[in-house]
mmCIF file of C-alpha atoms in Angstrom:
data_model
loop_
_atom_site.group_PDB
_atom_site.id
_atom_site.type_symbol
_atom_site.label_atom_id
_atom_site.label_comp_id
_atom_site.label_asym_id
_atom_site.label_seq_id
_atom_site.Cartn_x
_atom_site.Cartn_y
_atom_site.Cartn_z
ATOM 1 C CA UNK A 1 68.913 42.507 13.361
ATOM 2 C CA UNK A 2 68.051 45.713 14.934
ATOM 3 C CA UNK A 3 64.720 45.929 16.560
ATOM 4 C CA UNK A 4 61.617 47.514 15.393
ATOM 5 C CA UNK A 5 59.803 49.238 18.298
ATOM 6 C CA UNK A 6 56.081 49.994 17.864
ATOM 7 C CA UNK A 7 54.943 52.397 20.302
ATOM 8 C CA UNK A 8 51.336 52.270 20.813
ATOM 9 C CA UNK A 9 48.885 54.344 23.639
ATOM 10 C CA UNK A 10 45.809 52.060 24.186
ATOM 11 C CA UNK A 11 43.118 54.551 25.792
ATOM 12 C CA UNK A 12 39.531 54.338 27.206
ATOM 13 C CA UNK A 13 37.196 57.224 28.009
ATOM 14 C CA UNK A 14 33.750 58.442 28.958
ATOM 15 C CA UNK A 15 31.962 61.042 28.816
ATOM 16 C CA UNK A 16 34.637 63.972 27.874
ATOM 17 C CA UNK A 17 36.494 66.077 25.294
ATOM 18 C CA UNK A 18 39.923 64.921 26.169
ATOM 19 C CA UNK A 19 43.487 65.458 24.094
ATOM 20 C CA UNK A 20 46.623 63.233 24.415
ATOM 21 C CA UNK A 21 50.051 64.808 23.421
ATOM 22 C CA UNK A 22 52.998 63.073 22.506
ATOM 23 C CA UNK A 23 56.197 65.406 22.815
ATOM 24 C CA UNK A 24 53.495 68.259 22.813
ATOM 25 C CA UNK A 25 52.018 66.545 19.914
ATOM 26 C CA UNK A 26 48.522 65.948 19.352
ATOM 27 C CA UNK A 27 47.552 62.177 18.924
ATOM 28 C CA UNK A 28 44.360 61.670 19.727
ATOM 29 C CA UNK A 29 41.795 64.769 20.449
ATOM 30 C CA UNK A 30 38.127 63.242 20.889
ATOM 31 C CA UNK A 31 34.448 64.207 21.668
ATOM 32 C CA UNK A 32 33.242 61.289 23.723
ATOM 33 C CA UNK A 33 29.709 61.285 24.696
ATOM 34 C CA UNK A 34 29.143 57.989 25.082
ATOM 35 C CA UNK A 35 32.268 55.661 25.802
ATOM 36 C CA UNK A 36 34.867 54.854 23.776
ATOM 37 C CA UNK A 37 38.040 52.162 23.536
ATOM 38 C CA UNK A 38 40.991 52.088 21.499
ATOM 39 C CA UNK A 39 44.730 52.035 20.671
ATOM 40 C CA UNK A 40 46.789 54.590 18.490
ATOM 41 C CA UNK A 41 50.078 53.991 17.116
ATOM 42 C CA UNK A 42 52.622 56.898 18.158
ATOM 43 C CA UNK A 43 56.178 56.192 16.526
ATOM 44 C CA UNK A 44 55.317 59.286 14.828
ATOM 45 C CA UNK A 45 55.466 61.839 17.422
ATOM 46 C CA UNK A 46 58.817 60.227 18.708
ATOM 47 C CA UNK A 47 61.089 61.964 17.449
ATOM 48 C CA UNK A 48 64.552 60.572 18.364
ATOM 49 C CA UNK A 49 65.440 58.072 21.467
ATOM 50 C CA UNK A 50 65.582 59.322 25.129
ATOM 51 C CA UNK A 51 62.375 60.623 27.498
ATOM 52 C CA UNK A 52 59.324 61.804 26.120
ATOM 53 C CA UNK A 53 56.719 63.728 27.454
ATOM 54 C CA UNK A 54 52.941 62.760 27.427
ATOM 55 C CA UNK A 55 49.926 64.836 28.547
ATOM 56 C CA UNK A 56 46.279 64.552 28.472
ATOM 57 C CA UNK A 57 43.695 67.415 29.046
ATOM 58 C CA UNK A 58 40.429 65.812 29.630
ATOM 59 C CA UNK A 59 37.463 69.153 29.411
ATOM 60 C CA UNK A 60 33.860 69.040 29.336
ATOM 61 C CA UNK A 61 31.451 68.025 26.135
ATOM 62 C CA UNK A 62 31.274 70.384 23.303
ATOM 63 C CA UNK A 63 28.564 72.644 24.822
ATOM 64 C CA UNK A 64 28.633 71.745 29.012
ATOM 65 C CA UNK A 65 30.841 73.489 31.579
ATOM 66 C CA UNK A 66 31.549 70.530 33.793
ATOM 67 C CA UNK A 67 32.527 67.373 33.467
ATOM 68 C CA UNK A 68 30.171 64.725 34.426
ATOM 69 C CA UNK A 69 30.509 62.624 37.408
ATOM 70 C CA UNK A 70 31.814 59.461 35.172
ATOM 71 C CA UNK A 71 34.110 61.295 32.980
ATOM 72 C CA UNK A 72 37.408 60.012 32.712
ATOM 73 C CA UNK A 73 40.260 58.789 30.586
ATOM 74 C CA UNK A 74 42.681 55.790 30.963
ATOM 75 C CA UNK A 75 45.531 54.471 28.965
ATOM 76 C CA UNK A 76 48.462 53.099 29.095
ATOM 77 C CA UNK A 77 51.698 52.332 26.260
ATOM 78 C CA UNK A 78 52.455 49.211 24.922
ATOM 79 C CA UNK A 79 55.453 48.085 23.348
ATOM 80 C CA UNK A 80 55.434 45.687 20.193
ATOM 81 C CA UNK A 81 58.548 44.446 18.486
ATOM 82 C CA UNK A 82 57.416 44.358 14.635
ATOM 83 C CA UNK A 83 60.861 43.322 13.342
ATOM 84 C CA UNK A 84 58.951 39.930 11.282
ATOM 85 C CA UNK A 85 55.657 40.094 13.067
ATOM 86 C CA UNK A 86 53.204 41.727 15.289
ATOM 87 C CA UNK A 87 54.834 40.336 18.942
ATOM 88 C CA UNK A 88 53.470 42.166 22.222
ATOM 89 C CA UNK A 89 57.123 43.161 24.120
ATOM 90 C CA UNK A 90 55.583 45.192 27.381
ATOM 91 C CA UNK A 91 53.256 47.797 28.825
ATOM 92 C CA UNK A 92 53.772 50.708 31.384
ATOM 93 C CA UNK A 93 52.635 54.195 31.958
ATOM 94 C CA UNK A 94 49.191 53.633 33.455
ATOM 95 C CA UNK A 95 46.989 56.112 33.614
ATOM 96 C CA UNK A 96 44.067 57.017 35.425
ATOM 97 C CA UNK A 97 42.156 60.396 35.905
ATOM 98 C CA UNK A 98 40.737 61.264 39.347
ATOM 99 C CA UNK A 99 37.440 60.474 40.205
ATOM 100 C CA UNK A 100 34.649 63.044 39.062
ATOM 101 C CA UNK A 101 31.617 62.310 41.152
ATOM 102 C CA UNK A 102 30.230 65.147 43.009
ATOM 103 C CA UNK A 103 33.014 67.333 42.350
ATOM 104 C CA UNK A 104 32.150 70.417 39.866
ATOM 105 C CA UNK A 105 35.440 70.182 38.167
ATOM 106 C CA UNK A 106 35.786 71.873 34.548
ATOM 107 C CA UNK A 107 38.763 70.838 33.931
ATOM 108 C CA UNK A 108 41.457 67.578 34.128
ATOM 109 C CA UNK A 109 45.428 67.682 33.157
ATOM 110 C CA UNK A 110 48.420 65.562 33.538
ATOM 111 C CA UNK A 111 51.721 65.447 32.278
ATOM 112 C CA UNK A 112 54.220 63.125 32.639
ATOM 113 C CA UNK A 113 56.918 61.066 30.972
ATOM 114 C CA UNK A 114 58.511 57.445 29.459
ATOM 115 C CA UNK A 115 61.456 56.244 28.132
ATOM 116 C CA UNK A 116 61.691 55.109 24.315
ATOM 117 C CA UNK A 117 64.245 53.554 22.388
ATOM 118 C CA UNK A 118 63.871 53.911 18.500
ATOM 119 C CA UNK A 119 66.676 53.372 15.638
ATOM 120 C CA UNK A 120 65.663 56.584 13.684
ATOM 121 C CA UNK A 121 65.681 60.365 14.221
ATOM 122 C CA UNK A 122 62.983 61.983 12.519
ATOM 123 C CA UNK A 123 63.664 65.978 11.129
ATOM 124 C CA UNK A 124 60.405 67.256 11.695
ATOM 125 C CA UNK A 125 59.379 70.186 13.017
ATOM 126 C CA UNK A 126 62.724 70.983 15.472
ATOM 127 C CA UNK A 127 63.769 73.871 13.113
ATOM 128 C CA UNK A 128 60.127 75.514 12.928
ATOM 129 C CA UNK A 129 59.916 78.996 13.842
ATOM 130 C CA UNK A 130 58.530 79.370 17.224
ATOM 131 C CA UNK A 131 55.033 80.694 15.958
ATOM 132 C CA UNK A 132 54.371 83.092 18.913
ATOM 133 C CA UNK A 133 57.261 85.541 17.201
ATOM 134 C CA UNK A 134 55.203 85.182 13.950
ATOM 135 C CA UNK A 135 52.809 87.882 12.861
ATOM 136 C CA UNK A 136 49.328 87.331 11.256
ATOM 137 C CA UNK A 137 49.755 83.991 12.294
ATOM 138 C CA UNK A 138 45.808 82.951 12.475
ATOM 139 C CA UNK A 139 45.862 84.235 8.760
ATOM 140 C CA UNK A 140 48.830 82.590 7.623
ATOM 141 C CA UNK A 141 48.021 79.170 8.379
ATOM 142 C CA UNK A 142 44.072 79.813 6.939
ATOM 143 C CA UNK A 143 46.193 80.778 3.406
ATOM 144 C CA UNK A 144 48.313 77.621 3.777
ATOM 145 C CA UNK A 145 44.504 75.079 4.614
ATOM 146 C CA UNK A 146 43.234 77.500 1.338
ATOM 147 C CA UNK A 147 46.363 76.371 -0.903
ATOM 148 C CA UNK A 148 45.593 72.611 0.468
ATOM 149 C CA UNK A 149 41.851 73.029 -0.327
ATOM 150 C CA UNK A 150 42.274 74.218 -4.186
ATOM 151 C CA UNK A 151 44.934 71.415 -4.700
ATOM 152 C CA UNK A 152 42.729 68.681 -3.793
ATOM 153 C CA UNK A 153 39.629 70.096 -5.808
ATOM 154 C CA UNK A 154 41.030 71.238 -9.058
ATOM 155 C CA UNK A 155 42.524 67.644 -9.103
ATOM 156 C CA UNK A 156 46.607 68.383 -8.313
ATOM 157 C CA UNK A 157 47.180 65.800 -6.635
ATOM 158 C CA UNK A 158 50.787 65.556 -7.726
ATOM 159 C CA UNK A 159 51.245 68.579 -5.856
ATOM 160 C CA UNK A 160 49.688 67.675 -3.220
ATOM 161 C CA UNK A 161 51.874 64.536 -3.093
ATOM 162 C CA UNK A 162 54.905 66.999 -2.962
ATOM 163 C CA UNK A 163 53.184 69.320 -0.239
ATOM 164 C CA UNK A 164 53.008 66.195 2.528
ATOM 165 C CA UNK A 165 56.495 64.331 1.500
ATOM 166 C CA UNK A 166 58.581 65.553 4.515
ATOM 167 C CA UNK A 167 55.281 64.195 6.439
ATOM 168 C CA UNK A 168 54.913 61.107 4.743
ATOM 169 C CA UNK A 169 58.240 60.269 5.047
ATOM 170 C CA UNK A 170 58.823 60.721 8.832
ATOM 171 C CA UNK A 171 55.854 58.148 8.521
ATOM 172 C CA UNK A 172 57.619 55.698 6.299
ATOM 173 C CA UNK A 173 60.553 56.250 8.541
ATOM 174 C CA UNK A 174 59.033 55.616 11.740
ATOM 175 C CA UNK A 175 56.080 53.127 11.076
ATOM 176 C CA UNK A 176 59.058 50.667 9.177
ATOM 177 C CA UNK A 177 56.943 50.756 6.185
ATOM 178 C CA UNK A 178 57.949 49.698 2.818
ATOM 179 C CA UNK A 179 58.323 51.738 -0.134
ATOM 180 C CA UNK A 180 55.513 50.009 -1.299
ATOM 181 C CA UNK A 181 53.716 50.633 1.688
ATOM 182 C CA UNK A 182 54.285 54.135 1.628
ATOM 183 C CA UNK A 183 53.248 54.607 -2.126
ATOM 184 C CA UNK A 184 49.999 52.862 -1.298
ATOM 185 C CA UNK A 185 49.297 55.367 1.511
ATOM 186 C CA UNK A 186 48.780 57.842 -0.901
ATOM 187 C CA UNK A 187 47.507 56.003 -3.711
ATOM 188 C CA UNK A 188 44.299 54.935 -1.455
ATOM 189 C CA UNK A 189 44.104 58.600 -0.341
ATOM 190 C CA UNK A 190 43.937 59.699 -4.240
ATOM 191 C CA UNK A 191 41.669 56.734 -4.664
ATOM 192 C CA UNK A 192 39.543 57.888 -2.006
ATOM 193 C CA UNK A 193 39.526 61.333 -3.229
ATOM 194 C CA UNK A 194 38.435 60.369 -6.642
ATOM 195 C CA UNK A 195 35.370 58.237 -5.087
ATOM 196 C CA UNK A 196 32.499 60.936 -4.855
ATOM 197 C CA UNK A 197 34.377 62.881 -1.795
ATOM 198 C CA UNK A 198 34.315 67.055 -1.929
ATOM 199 C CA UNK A 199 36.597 69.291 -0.241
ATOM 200 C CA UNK A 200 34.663 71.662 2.033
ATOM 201 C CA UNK A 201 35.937 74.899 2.620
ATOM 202 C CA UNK A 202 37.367 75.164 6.299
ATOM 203 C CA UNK A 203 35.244 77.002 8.639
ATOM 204 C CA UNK A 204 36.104 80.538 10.233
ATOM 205 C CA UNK A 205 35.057 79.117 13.515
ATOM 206 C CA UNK A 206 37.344 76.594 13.447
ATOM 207 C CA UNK A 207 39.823 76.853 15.997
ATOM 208 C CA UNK A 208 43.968 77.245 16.124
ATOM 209 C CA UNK A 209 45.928 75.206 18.495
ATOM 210 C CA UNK A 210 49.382 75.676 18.737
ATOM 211 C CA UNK A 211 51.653 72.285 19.928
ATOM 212 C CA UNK A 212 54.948 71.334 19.063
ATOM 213 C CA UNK A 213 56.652 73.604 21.690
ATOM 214 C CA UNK A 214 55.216 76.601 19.939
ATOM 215 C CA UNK A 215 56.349 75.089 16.566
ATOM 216 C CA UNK A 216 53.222 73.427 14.974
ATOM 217 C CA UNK A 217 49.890 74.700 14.098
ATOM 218 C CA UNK A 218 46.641 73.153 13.245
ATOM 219 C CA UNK A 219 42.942 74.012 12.561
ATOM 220 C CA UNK A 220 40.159 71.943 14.081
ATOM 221 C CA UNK A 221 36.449 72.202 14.688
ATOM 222 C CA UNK A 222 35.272 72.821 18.235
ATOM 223 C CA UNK A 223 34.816 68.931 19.148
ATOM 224 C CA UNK A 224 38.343 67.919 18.005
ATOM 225 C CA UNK A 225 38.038 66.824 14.434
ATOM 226 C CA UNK A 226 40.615 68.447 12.074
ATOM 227 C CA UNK A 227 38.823 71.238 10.296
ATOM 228 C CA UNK A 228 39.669 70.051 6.686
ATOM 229 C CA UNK A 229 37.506 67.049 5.690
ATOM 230 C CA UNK A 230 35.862 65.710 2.245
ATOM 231 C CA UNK A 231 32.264 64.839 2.016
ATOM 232 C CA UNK A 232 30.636 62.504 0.290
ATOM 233 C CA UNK A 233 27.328 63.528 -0.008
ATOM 234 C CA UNK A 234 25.220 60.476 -1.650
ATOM 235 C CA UNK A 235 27.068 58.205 0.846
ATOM 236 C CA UNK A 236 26.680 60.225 3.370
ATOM 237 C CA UNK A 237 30.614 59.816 4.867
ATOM 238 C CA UNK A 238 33.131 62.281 6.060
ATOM 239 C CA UNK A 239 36.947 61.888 4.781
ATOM 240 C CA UNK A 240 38.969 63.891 7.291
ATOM 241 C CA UNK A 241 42.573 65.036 6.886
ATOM 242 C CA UNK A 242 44.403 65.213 9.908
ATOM 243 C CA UNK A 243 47.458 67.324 8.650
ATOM 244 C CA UNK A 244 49.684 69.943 10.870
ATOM 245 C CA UNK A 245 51.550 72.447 9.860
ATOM 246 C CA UNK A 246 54.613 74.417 10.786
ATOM 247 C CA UNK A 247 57.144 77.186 9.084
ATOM 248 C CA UNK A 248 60.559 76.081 9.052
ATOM 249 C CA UNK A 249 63.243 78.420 9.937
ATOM 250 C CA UNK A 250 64.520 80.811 6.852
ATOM 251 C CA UNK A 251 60.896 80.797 5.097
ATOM 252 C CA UNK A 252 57.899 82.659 5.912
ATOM 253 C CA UNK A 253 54.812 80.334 4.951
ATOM 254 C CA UNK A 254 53.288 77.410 6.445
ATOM 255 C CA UNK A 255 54.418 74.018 5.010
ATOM 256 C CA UNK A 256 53.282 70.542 5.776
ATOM 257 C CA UNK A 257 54.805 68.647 8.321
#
C-alpha cells in the first residue's frame, strides 16, 4: 500500500510578526504579541516530490520598528504516515532565529530547504501568469475579492462552490481526504455562513503580497489576517477566509487557486 505522507511544520514564537513560506507559499503569517505554539499541516503547498524551499521572515509588531529582545521563531517538520492512522514517522529541519537581545534589529529572514516524498502532483498555480507582467494588477485582484464578496452575501453559494474547486481539490488530493470528507469541508463552511456571519467588505488598506514565484496574489490586513472575513456580530466572532488567488495562463482575471 503506498504511503500517505503528512507533512506538518510545528512552530513556536514570541513577540513578532513573522511569515513561513512553503515553496514561496504562505502558511502561516501571524501577529504574536504574546507567545504562541502550534503545528500546521503543509501537504498543500507541496506541490510534487523532490526539494522544497522554506522561508520565514520574522518583522516587528504591527506598529514598532524593532523587534524586541525575546522575539523569535522556532519550528521544525514532522513527518506522519496517515495511511490507517495518525503514526509519528520523523522530524528534521530545526529552526532557530538568532538571538535578539540588545541588538536593534528590524528585521529576521531565512531560507532554506527539505526533501519530500509525496504520491501526487498537484496543478496549481505552475501555469499562472507571472503577475509582475500584469497591468492594473492591485485592481484586478480587488475586482476578483469584490466578485467573492457578492457571492457569499446574495447567498450563491453554488457558485462559490465552483469558484474554489481547483482549490479544494488540490486539498482533497493532498490531505488523502475522502469524498466525503471533502463535501463536508464545504458543507460546514455553508453551514457556517448561514449561522449569523456577514461578509465585510475588504478594506482599501489592506495589503497585496505577491508569493508563488510571482504567480499568486493575496489581500491581507496589516497584522497578517487574510483581508476577507465574516462577522458575526451578536456572537461577537470573526470567520476568516484564507483564499489566494492567481491568473492562469491564456485568461486575464483572477481565479481561485
Amino acid at each position: 500500500m503506498t504511503k500517505q505522507p503528512y507533512y506538518m511544520i510545528d512552530f513556536s514564537a514570541s513577540a513578532c510578526l513573522f511569515e513561513i513560506r512553503v515553496n514561496d507559499y504562505p502558511v502561516i503569517h501571524m501577529n504574536v504579541e504574546g507567545q504562541v505554539a502550534s503545528n500546521i499541516p503543509i501537504n498543500y503547498a507541496i506541490l510534487k516530490s523532490g526539494t522544497q524551499s522554506i522561508s520565514v521572515t520574522i518583522l516587528p509588531n504591527v506598529g514598532d520598528l524593532e523587534l524586541y529582545p525575546k522575539s523569535e521563531v522556532k519550528f521544525n517538520i514532522k513527518i506522519f504516515d496517515v495511511t490507517n492512522d495518525f503514526v509519528f514517522d520523523q522530524q528534521f529541519g530545526d529552526y532557530q532565529s538568532e538571538t535578539v537581545g540588545e541588538k536593534k534589529i528590524p528585521v529576521i529572514k531565512h531560507i532554506g530547504t527539505f526533501k519530500a516524498e509525496v504520491p501526487y502532483q498537484l496543478e496549481a498555480w505552475q501555469k499562472g501568469k507571472n503577475l509582475k507582467d500584469v497591468d492594473d494588477c492591485r485592481e484586478k485582484l480587488e475586482s476578483a475579492y469584490g466578485k467573492v464578496t457578492r457571492m457569499i452575501r446574495d447567498g450563491r453559494f453554488d457558485d462559490y462552490k465552483k469558484s474554489i474547486s481547483q482549490r479544494e481539490e488540490n486539498m482533497a488530493v493532498s490531505m488523502y481526504l475522502s469524498k466525503a470528507e471533502s463535501e463536508g469541508r464545504f458543507t460546514d463552511l455553508v453551514s457556517d455562513f448561514k449561522s449569523g456571519f456577514t461578509i465585510q467588505p475588504v478594506s482599501k488598506e489592506a495589503v497585496m503580497f505577491i508569493c508563488g514565484d510571482n504567480k499568486v496574489a493575496i489581500l491581507k490586513k496589516v497584522n497578517g489576517e487574510p483581508a476577507l472575513y465574516l462577522e458575526n456580530l451578536e456572537a461577537e466572532e470573526e470567520l476568516m477566509l484564507d483564499i489566494s488567488f492567481y491568473i492562469p495562463e491564456g485568461k486575464n482575471e483572477f481565479e481561485i487557486i
